[in-house]
mmCIF file of C-alpha atoms in Angstrom:
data_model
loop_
_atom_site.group_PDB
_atom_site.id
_atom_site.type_symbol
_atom_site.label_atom_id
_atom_site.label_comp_id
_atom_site.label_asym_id
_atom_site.label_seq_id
_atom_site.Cartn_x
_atom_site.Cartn_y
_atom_site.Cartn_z
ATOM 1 C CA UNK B 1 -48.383 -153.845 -212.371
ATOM 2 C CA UNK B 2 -48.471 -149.958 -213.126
ATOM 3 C CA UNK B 3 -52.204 -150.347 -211.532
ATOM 4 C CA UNK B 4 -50.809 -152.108 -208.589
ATOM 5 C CA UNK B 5 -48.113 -149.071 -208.118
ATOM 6 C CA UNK B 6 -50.695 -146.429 -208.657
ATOM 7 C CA UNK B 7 -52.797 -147.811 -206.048
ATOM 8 C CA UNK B 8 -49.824 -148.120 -203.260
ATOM 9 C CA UNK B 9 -49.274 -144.744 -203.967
ATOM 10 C CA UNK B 10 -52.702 -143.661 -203.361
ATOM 11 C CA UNK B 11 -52.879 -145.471 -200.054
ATOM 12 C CA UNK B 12 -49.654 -144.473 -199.409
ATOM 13 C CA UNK B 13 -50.106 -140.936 -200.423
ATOM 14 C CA UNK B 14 -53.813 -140.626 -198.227
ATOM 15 C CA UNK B 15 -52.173 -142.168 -195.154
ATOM 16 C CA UNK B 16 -49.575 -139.263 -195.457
ATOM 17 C CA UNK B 17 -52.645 -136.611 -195.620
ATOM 18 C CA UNK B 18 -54.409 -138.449 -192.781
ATOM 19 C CA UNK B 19 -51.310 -138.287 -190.322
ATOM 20 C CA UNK B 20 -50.550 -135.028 -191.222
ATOM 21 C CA UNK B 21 -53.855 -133.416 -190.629
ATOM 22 C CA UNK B 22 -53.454 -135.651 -187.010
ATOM 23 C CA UNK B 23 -50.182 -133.557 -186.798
ATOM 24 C CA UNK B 24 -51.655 -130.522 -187.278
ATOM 25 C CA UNK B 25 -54.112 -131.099 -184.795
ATOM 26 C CA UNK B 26 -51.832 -132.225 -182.258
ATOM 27 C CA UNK B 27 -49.751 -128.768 -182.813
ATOM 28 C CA UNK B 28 -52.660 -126.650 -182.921
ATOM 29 C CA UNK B 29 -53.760 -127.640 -179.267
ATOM 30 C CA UNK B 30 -49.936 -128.303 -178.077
ATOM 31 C CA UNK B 31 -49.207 -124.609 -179.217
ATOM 32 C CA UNK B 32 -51.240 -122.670 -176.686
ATOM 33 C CA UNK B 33 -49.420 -124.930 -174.056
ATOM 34 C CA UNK B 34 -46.094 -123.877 -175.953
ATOM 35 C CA UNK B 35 -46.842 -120.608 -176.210
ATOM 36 C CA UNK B 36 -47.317 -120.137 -172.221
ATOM 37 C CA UNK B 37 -44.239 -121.717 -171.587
ATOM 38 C CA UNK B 38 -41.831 -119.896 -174.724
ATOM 39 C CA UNK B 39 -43.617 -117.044 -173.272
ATOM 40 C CA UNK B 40 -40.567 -114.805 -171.281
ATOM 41 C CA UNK B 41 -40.019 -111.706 -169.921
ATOM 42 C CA UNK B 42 -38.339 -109.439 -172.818
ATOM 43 C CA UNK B 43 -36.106 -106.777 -171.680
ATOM 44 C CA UNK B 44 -34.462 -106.322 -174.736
ATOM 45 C CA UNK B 45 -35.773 -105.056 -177.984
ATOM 46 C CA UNK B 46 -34.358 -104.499 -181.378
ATOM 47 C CA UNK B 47 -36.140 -100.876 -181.579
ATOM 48 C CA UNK B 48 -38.679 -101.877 -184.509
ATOM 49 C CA UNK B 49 -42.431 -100.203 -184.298
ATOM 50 C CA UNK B 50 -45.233 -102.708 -183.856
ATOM 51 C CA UNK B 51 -47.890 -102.612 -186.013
ATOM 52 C CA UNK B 52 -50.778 -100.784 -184.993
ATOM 53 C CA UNK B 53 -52.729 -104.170 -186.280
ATOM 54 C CA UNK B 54 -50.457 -106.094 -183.828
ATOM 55 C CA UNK B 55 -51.645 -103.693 -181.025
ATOM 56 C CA UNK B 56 -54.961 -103.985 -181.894
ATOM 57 C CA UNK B 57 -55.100 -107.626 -181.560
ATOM 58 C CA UNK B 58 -52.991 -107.809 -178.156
ATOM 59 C CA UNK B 59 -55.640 -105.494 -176.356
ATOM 60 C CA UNK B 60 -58.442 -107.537 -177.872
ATOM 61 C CA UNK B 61 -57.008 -110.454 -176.392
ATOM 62 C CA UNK B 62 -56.941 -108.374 -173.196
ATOM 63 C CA UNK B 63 -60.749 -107.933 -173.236
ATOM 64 C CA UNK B 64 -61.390 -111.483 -173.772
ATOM 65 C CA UNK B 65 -60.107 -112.461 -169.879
ATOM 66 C CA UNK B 66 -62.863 -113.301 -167.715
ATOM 67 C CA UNK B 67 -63.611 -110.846 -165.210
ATOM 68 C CA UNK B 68 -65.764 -111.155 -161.881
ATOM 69 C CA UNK B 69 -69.862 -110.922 -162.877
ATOM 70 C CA UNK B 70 -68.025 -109.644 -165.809
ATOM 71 C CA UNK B 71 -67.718 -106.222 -165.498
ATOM 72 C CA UNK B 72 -64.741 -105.729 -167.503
ATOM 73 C CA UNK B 73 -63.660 -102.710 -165.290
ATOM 74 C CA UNK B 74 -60.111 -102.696 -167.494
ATOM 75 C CA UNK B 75 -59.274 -100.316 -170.195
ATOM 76 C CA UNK B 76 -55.839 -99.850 -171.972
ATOM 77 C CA UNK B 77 -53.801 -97.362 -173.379
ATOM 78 C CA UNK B 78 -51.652 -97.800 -176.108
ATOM 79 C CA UNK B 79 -48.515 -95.555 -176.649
ATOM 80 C CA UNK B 80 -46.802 -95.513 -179.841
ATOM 81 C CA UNK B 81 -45.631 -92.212 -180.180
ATOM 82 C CA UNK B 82 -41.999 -92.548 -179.301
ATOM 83 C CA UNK B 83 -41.859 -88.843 -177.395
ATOM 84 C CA UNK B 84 -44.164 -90.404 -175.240
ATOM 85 C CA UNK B 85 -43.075 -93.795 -174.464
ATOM 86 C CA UNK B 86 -39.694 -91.432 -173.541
ATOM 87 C CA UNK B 87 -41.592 -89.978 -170.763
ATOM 88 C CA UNK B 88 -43.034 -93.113 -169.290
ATOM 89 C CA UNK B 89 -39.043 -94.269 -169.784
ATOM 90 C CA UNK B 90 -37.820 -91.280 -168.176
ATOM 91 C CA UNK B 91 -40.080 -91.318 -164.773
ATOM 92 C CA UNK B 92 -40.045 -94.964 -164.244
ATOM 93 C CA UNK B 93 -37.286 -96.627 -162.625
ATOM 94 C CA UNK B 94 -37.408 -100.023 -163.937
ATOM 95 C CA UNK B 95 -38.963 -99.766 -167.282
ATOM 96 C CA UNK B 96 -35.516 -98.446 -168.743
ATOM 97 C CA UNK B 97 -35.800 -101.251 -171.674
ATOM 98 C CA UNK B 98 -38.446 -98.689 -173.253
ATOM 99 C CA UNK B 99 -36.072 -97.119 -174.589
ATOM 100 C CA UNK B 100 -35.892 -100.152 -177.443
ATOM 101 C CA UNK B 101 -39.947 -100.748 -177.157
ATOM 102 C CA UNK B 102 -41.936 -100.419 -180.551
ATOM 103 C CA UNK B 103 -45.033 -99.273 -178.177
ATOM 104 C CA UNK B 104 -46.665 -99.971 -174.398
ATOM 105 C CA UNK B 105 -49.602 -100.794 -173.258
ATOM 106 C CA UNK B 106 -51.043 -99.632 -169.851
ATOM 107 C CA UNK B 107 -53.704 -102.010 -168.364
ATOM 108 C CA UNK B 108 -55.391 -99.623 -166.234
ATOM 109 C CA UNK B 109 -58.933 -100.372 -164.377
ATOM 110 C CA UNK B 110 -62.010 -98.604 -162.297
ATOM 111 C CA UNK B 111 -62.565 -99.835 -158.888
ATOM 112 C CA UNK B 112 -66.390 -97.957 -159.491
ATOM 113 C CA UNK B 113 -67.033 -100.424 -162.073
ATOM 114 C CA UNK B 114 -65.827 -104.036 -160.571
ATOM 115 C CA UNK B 115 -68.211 -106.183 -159.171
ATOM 116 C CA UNK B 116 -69.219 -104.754 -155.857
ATOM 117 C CA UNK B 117 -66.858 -101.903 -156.221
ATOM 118 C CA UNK B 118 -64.123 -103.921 -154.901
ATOM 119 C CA UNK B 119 -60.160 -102.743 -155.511
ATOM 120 C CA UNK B 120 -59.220 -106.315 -155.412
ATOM 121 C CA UNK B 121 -61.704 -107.651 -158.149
ATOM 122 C CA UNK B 122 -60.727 -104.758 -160.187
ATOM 123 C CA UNK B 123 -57.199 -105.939 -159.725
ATOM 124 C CA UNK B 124 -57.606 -109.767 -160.166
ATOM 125 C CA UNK B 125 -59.722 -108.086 -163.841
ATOM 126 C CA UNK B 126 -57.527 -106.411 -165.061
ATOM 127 C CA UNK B 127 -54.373 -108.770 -164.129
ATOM 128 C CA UNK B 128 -56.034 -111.641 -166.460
ATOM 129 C CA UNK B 129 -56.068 -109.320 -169.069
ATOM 130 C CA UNK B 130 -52.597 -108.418 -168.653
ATOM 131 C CA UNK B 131 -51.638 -112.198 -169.153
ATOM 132 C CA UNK B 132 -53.763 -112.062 -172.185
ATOM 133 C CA UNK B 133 -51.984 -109.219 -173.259
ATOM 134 C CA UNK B 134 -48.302 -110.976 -172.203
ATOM 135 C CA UNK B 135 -49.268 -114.104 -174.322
ATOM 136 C CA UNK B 136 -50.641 -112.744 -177.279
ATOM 137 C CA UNK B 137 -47.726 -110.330 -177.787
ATOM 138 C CA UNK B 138 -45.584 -113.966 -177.794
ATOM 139 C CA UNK B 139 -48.194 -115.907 -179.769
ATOM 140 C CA UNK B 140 -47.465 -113.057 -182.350
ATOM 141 C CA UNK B 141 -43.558 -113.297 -182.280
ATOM 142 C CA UNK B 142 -43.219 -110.149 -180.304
ATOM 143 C CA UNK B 143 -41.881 -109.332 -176.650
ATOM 144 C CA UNK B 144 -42.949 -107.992 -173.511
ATOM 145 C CA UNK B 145 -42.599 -107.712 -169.740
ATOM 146 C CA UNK B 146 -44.818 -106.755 -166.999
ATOM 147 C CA UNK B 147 -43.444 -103.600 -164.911
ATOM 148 C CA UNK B 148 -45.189 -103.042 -162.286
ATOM 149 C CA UNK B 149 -47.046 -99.722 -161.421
ATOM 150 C CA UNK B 150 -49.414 -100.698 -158.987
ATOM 151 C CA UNK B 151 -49.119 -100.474 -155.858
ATOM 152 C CA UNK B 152 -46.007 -98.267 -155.915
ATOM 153 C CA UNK B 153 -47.733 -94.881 -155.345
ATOM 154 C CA UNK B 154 -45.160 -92.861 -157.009
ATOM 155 C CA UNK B 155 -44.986 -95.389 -160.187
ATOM 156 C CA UNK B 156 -48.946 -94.562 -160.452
ATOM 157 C CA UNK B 157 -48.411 -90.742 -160.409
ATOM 158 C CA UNK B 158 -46.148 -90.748 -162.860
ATOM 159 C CA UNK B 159 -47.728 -92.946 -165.464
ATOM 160 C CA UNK B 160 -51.129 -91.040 -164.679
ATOM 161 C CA UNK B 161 -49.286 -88.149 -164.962
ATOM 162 C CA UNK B 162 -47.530 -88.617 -168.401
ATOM 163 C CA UNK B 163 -50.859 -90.193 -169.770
ATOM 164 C CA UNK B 164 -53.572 -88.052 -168.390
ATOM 165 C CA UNK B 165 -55.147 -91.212 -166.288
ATOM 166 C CA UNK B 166 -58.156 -90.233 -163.758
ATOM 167 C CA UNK B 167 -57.352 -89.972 -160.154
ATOM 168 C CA UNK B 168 -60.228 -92.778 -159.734
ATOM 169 C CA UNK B 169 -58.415 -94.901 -161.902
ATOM 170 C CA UNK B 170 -55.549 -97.199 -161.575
ATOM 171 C CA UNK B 171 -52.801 -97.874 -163.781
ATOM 172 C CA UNK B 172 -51.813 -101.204 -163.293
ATOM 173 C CA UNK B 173 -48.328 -101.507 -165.178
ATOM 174 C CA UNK B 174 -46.348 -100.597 -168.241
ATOM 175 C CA UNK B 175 -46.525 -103.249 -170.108
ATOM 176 C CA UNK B 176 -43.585 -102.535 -173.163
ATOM 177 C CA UNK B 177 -43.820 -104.156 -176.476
ATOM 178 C CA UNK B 178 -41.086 -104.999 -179.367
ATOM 179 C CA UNK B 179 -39.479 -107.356 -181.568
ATOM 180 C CA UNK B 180 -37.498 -109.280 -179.355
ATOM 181 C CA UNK B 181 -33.910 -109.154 -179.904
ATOM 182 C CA UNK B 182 -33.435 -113.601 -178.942
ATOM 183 C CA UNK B 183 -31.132 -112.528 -175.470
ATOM 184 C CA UNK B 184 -34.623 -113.129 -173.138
ATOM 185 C CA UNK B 185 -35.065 -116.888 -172.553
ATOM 186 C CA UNK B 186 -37.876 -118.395 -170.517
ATOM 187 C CA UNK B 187 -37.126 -119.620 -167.343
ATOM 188 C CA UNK B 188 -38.440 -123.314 -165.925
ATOM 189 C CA UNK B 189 -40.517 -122.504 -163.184
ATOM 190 C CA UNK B 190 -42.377 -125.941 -162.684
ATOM 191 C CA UNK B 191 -41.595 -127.350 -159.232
ATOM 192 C CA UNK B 192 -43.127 -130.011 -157.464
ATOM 193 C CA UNK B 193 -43.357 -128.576 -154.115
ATOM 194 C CA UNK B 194 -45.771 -126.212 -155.169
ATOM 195 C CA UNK B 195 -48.448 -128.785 -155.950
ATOM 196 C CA UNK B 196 -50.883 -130.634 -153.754
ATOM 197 C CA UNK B 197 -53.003 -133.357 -154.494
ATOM 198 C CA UNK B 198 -56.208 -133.650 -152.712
ATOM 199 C CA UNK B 199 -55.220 -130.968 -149.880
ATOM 200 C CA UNK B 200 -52.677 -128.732 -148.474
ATOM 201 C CA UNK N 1 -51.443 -142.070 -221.017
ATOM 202 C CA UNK N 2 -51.479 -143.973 -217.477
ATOM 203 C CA UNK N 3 -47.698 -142.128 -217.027
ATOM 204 C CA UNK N 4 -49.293 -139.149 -217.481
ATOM 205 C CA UNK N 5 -52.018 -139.287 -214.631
ATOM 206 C CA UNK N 6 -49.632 -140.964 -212.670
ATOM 207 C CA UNK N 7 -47.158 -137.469 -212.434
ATOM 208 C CA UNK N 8 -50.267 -135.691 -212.218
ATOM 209 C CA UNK N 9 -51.256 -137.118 -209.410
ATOM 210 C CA UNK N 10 -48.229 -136.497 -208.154
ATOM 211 C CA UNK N 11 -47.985 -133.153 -208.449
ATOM 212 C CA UNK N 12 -51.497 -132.820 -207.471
ATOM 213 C CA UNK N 13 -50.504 -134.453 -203.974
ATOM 214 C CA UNK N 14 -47.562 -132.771 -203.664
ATOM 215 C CA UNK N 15 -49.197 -129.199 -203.997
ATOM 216 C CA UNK N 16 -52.011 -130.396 -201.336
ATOM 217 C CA UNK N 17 -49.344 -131.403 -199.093
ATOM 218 C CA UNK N 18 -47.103 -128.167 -198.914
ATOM 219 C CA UNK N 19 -50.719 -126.261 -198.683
ATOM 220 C CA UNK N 20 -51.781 -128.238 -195.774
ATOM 221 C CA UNK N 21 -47.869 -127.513 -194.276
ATOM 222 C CA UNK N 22 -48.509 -123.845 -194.451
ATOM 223 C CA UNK N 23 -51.987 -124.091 -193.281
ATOM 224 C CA UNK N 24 -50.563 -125.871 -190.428
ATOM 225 C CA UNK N 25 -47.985 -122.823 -189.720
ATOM 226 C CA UNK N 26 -51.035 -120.615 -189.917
ATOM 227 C CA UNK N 27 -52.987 -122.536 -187.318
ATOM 228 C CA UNK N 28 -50.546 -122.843 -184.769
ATOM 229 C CA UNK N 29 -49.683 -119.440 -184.880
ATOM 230 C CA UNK N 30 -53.555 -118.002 -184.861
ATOM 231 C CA UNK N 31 -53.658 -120.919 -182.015
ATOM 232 C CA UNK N 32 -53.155 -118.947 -179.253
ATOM 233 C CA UNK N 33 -55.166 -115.974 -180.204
ATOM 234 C CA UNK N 34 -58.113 -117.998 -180.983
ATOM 235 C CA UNK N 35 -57.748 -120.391 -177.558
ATOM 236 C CA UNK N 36 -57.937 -117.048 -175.725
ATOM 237 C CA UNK N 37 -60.904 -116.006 -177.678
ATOM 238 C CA UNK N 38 -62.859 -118.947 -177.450
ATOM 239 C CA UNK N 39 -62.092 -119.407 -173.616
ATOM 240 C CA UNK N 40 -65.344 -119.388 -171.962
ATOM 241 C CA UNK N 41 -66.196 -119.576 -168.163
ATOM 242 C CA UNK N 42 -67.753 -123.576 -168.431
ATOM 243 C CA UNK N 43 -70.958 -124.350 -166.364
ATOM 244 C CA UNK N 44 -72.128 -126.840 -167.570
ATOM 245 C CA UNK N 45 -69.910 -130.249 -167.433
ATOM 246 C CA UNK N 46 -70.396 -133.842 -168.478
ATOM 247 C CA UNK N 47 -69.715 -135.452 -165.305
ATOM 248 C CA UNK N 48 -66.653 -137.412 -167.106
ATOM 249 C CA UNK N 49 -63.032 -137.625 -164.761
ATOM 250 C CA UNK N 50 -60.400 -135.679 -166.007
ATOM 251 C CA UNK N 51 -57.045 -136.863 -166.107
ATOM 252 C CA UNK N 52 -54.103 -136.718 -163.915
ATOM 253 C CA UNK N 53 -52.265 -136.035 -167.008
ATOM 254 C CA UNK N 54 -54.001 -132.638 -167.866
ATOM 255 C CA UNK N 55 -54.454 -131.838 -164.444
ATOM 256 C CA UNK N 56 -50.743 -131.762 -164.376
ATOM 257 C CA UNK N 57 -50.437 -129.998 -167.897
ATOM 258 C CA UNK N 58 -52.633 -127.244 -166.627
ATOM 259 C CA UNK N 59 -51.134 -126.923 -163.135
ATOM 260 C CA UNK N 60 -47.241 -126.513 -165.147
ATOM 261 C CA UNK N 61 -48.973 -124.106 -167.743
ATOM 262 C CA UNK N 62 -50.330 -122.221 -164.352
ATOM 263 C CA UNK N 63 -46.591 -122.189 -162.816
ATOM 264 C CA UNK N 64 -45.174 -120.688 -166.163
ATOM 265 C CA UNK N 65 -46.927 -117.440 -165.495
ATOM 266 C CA UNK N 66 -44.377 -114.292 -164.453
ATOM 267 C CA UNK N 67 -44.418 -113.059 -160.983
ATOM 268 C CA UNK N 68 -42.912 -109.752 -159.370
ATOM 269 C CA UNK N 69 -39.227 -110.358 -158.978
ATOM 270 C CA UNK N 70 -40.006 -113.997 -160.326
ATOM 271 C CA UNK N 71 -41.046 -114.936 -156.562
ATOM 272 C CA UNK N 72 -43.531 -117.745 -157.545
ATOM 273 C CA UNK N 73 -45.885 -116.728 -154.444
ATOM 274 C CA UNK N 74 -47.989 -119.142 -155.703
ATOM 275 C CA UNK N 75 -49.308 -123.017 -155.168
ATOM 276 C CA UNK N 76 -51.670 -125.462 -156.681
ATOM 277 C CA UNK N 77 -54.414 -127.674 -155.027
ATOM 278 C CA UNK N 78 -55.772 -130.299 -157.636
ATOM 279 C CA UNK N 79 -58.705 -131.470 -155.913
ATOM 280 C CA UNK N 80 -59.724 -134.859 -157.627
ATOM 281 C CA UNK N 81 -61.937 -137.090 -155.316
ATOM 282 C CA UNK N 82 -65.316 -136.857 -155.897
ATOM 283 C CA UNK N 83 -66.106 -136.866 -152.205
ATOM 284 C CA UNK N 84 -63.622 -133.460 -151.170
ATOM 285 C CA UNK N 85 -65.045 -132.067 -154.569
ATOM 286 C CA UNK N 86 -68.566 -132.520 -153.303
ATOM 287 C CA UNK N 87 -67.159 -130.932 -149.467
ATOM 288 C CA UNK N 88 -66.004 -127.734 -151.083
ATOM 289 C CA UNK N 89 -69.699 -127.389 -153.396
ATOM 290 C CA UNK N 90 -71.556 -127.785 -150.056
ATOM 291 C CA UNK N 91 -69.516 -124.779 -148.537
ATOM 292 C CA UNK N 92 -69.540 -122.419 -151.629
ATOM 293 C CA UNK N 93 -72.865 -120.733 -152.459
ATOM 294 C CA UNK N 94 -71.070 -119.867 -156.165
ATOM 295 C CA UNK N 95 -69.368 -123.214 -156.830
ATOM 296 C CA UNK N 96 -72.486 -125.666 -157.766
ATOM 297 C CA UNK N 97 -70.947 -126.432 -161.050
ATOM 298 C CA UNK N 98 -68.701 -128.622 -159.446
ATOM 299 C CA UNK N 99 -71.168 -131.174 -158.729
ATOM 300 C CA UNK N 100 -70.500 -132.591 -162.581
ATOM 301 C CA UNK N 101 -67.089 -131.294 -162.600
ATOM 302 C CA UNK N 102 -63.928 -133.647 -162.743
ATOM 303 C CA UNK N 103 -62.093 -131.918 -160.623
ATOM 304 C CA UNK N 104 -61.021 -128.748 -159.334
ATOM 305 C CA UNK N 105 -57.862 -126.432 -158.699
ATOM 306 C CA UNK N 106 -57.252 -124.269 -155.753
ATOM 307 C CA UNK N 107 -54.969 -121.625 -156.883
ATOM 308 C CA UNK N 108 -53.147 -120.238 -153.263
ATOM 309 C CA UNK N 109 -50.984 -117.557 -152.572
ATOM 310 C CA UNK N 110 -48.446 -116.847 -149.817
ATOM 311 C CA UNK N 111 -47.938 -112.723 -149.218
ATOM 312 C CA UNK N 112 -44.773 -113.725 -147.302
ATOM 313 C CA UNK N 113 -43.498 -115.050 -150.276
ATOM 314 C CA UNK N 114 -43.899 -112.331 -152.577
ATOM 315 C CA UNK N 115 -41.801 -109.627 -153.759
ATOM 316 C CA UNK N 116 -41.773 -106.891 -150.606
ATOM 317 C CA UNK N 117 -44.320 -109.467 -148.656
ATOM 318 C CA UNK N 118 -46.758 -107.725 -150.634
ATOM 319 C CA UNK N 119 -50.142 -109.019 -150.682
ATOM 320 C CA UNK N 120 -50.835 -107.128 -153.800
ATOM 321 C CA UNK N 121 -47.850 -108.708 -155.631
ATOM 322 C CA UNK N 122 -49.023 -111.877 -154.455
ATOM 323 C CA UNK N 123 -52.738 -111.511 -155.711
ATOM 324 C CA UNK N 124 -51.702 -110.729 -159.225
ATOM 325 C CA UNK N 125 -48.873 -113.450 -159.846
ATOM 326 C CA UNK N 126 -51.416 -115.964 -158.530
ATOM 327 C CA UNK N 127 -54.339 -114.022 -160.885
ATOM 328 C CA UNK N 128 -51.482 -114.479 -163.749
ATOM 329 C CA UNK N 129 -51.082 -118.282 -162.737
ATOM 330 C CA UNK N 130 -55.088 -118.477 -162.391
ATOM 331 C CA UNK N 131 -55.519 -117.231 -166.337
ATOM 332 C CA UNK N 132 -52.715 -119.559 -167.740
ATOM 333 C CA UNK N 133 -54.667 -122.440 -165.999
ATOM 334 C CA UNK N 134 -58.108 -121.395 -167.324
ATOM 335 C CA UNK N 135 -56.538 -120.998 -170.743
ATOM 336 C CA UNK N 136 -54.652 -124.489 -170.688
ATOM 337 C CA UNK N 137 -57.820 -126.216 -169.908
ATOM 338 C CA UNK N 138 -59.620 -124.508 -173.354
ATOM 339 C CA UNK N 139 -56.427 -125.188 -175.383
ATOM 340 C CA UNK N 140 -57.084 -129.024 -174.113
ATOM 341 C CA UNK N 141 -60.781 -129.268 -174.984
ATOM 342 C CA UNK N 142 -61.778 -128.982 -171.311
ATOM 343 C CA UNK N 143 -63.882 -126.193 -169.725
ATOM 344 C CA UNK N 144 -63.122 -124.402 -166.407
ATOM 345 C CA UNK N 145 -64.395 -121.501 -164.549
ATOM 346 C CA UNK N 146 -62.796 -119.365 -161.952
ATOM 347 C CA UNK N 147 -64.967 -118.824 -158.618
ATOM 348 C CA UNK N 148 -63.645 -116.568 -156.160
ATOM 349 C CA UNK N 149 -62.862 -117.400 -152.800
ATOM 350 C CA UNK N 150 -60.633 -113.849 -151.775
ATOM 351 C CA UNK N 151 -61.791 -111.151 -151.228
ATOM 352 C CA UNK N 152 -64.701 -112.712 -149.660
ATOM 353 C CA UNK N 153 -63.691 -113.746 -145.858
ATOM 354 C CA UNK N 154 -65.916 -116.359 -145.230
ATOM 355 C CA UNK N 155 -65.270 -117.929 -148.502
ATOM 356 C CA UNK N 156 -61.974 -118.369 -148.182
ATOM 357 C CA UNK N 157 -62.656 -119.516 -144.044
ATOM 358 C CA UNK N 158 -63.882 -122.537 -145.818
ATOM 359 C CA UNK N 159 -61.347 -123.409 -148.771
ATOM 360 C CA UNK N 160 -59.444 -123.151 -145.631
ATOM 361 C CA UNK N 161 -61.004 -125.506 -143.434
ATOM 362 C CA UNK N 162 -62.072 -128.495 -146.534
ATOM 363 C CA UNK N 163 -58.317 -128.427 -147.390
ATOM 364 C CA UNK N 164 -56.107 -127.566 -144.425
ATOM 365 C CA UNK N 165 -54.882 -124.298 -145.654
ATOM 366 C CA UNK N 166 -53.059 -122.496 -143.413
ATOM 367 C CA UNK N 167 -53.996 -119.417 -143.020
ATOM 368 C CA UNK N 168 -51.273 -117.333 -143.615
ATOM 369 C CA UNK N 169 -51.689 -118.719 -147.578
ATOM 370 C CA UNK N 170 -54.705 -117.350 -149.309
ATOM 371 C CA UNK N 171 -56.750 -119.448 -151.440
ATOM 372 C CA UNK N 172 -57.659 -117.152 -154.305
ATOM 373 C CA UNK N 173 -60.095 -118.951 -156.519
ATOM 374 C CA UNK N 174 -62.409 -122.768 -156.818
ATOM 375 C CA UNK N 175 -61.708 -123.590 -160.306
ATOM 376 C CA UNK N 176 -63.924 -126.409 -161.434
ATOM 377 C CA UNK N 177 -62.682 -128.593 -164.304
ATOM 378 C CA UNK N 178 -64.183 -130.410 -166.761
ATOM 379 C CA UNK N 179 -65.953 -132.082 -169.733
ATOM 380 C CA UNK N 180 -67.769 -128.892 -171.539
ATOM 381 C CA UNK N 181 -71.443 -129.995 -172.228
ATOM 382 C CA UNK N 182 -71.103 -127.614 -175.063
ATOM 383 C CA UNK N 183 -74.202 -125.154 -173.549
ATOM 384 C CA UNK N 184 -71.249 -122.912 -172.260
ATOM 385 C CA UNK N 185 -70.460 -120.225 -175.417
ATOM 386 C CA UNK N 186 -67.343 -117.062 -175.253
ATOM 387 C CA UNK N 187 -68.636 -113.675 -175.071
ATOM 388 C CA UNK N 188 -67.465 -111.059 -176.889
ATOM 389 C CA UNK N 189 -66.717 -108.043 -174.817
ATOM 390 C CA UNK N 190 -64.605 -106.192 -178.127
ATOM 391 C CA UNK N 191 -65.375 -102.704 -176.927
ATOM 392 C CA UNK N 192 -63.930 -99.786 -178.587
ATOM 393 C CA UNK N 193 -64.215 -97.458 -175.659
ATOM 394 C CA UNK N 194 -61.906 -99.652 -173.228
ATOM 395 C CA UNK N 195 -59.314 -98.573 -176.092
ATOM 396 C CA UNK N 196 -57.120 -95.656 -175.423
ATOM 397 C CA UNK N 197 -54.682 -94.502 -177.940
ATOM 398 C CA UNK N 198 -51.267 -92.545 -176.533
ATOM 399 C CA UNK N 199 -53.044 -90.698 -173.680
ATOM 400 C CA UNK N 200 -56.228 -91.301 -171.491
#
């Protein structure tokens, strides 16, 4: 009899391990999915730092974006130093949540060094870095938001300005990171009209 | 004695059990970080169909992207039939992959839609929609690879033309999907001069 239990409990007990290592497969490839759509825009930040280990591994996500005969024209800076993320604050109009931001990151890139020396594939380079950059800041449990610097010709002086950034190269955005505060929620943008099935 | 082994056991299973939970936390958190890392621009396909299913799963992931002043410029084309599939490789000198590919996404973009009518704004939001979809097709076990149509004029004349785009919209990319053969392997492009820290 004691036998007879033992042995339901093993079964039982290795059909628990099996379905839970199924689980955990199941998350593992549901998550990135999750991830992209928890992902949000943060605008509002509890005013912690950021580790610089954090930042190190949201800009190496950044590299790993594919970019056109993969010239990986991007580069990034990353401001910590809270005098200086004051600055970028203080001459941009719509990056006033900042002020709260453990750090930025500027995804900048070189026309000179895209494929064909082409403005637009250094754009469409350094833009899939810069959703790197937004998803890995959320796969980590921090915030961030995209604020635009290019094309706003004033927005580029200033941030090339503040950061010493090459006439030749462009600064893309100001991309603020924190710990999030909970207020930002992601928004349900899936709608039907904007898929087509076989053609337009 | 047999008591004995029994709780043993137990606690034995019960200790692999809560490691495995916390194992699985760990996973699904490095998840995301390691999908973007091992995301790889797929040549080489098995030939195999891919579902409606993911198609849709990647298309939603591609709509969850952020846009300027949350416009959504942006709209899908899942190309599925083998025979419009084959159309758009005959057209496209870079696009031969997608003679074993399953299927393909058109990623378009309408300037008039974007924030200011701005053709830049509408490049990157689609470029941000065009990375979530390349990433939701590695975090699925499928392989993609993004093949530019814009910049290039006569490219994007025959996107155009195999799929009745107008041609106000711009079809960005031909993103082939697909069964990875496994030949197809990430790069890493870590490199510590792309790395600016506080100023340029």
């Amino acid at each position: 009899m004691k036998n007879k239990i033992f042995f339901l409990f093993l079964i039982f007990t290795l059909n628990v391990g099996c379905s839970q290592l199924k689980m955990e497969e199941k998350m593992s490839i549901k998550d990135t999915l999750s991830v992209i759509h928890s992902r949000k825009s943060v605008r509002n930040f509890t005013g912690e730092e950021v580790s610089k280990s954090d930042l190190e591994k949201i800009v190496r996500a950044g590299m790993a974006a594919p970019s056109a005969v993969n010239k990986q024209p991007w580069s990034f800076i990353i401001v910590a130093e809270k005098k200086k993320i004051d600055e970028l604050k203080d001459g941009l109009p719509y990056a006033k949540m900042l002020s709260k931001a453990g750090a930025a990151i500027v995804v900048c890139t070189d026309p000179q060094k895209a494929h064909d020396a082409s403005t637009e594939f250094a754009i469409i380079d350094a833009s899939l870095a810069g959703e790197n950059i937004l998803l890995a800041a959320e796969a980590l449990g921090l915030g961030a938001v995209w604020t635009a610097a290019y094309p706003n010709v004033e927005r580029m002086a200033v941030v090339r300005k503040t950061l010493g950034i090459p006439d030749k190269i462009i600064p893309l955005n100001v991309i603020p990171i924190g710990r999030p505060t909970g207020e930002d929620k992601p928004k349900d943008k899936y709608k039907l009209e904007n898929i087509h099935w076989e053609r337009w």
